[in-house]
C-alpha positions as a printed Julia matrix, in Angstrom:
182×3 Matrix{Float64}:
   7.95  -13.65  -27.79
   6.15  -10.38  -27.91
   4.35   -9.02  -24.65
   1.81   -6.68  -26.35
   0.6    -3.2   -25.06
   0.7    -2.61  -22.03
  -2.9    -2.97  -19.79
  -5.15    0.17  -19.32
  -5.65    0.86  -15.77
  -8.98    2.55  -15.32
  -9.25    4.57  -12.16
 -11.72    3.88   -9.32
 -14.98    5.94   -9.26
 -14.13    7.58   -5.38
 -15.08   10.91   -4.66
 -12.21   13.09   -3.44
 -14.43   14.84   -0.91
 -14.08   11.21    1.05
 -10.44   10.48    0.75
  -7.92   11.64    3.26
  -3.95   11.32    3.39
  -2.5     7.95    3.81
  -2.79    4.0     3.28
  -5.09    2.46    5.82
  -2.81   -0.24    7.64
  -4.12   -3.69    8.87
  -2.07   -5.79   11.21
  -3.1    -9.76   11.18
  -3.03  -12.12   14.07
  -2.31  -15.37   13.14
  -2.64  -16.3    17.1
  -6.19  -15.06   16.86
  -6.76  -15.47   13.19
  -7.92  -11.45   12.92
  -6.81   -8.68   11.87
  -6.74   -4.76   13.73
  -5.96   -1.6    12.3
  -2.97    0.04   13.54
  -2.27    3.32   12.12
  -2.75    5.16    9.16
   0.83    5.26    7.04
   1.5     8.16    5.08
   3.96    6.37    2.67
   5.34    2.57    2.52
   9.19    2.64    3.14
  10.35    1.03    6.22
  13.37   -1.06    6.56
  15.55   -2.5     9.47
  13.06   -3.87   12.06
  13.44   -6.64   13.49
  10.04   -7.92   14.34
   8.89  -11.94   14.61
   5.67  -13.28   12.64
   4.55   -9.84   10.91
   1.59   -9.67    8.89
   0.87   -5.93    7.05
  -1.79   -5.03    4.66
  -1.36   -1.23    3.41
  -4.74   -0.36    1.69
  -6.38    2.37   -0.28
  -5.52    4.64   -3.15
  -2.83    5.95   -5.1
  -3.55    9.2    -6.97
  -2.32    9.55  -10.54
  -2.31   13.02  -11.88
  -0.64   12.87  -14.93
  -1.83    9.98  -17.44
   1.13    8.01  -18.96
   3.05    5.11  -18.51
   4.11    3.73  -15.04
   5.74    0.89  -13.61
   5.0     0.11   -9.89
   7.65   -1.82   -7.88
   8.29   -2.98   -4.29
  11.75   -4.02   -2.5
  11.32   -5.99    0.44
  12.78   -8.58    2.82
   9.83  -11.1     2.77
   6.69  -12.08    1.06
   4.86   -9.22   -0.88
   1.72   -9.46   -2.83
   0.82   -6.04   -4.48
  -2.67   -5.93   -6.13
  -3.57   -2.42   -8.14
  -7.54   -1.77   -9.51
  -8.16   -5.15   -8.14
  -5.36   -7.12  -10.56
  -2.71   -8.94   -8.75
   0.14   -7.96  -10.58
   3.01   -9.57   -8.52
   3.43  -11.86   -5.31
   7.47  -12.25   -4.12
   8.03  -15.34   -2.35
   8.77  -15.08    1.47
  12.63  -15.87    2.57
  14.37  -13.41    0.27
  16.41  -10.22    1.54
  15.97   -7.15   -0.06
  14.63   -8.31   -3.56
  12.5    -6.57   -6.09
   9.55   -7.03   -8.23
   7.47   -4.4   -10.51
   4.78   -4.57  -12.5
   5.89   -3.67  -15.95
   4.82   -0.64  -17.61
   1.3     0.17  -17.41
  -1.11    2.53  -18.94
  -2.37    4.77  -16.42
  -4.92    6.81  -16.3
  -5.46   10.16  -14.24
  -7.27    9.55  -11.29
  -7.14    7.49   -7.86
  -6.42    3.51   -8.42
  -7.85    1.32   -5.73
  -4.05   -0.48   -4.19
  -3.04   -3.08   -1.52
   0.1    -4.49   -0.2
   0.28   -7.4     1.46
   3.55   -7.89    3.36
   5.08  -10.53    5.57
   7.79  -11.76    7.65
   8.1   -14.83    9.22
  11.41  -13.93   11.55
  14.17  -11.62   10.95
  14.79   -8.22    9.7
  11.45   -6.82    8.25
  11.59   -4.01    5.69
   9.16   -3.15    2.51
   9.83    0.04    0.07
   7.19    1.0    -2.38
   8.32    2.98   -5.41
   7.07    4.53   -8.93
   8.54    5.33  -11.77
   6.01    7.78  -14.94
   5.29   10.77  -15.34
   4.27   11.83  -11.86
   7.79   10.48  -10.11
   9.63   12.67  -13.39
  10.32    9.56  -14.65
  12.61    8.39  -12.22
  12.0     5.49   -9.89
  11.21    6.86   -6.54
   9.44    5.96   -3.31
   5.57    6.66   -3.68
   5.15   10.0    -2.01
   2.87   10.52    0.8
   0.51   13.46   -1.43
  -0.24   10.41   -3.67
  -0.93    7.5    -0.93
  -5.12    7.88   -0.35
  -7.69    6.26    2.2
 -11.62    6.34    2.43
 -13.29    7.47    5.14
 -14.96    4.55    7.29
 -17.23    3.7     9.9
 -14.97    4.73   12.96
 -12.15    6.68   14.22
  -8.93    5.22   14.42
  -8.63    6.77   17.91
 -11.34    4.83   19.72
  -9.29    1.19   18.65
  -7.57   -0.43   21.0
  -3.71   -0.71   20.14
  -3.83    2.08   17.37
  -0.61    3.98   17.13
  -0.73    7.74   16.99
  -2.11    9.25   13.71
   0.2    10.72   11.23
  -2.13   13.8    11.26
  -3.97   16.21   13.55
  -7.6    15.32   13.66
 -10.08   12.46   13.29
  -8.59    9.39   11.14
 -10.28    6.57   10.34
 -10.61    2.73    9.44
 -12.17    0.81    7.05
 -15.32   -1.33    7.89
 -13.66   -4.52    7.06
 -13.92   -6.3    10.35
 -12.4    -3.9    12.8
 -14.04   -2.96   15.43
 -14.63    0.63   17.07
């Protein structure tokens, strides 16, 4: 079978002037069926926690500089569902340890590329890596760095929710008017 070219990702029209370091990260409640903001994560690699019925959603932008092929990939203990310019490219079923999934090459283009990762873990030892491999990583798989992980300013500063961690970075942060509250 032949697979064809690989898809054109088109970058999302965001202004740079509104972005600030980091993915935007959602905790959900299944308890209370919501979801909360918790801190802003300046890269996705964490591993060896062992935390009960966890629910993650890291949101926002990844910033490609150099056009070119890419491959996006994610190794995790649990379910993972990573969406890029609004295509779901993979989902990895919940219950496996330390498996991993990419996306195949694609064509991207220079710019910032609207991204979310869903993550979760039912019980056991949570853990979720999210790496790159093109032109920007020198062509070697490597974790997504923190100068290309991206957020848009929202509606209120992480500081005034209740049960935000401390921000990554001096100064205001801030969430994303999907729900949360200030």
């Amino acid at each position: 079978t032949t697979t064809g070219p690989p898809p054109v990702m088109v970058p999302t029209t965001v202004a740079p002037s509104v972005l600030r370091p980091g993915l935007v990260v959602s905790r959900f409640y299944p308890d209370h069926g919501r979801a909360q903001v918790i801190v802003i994560d300046r890269v996705v690699n964490h591993y060896a926690s062992y935390l009960p019925r966890l629910t993650l959603n890291w949101r926002g932008f990844v910033h490609i500089q150099t056009p070119g092929l890419y491959q996006f990939g994610a190794i995790a203990s649990g379910f993972v569902e990573f969406t890029l310019d609004g295509r779901l490219f993979f989902r990895m079923p919940q219950g496996h340890t330390n498996i991993t999934n990419n996306t195949g090459n694609l064509r991207m283009q220079g710019g910032y590329h609207s991204l979310s990762i869903v993550y979760a873990e039912a019980i056991g030892s949570a853990g979720i890596t999210l790496k790159y491999q093109g032109p920007d990583s020198g062509g070697k798989t490597r974790t997504v760095p923190a100068a290309a992980l991206w957020h848009e300013v929202g509606p209120c500063p992480l500081e005034g929710v209740p049960a935000v961690q401390r921000p990554v970075c001096a100064g205001p942060r801030w969430a994303l008017g999907n729900g949360e509250s200030c």
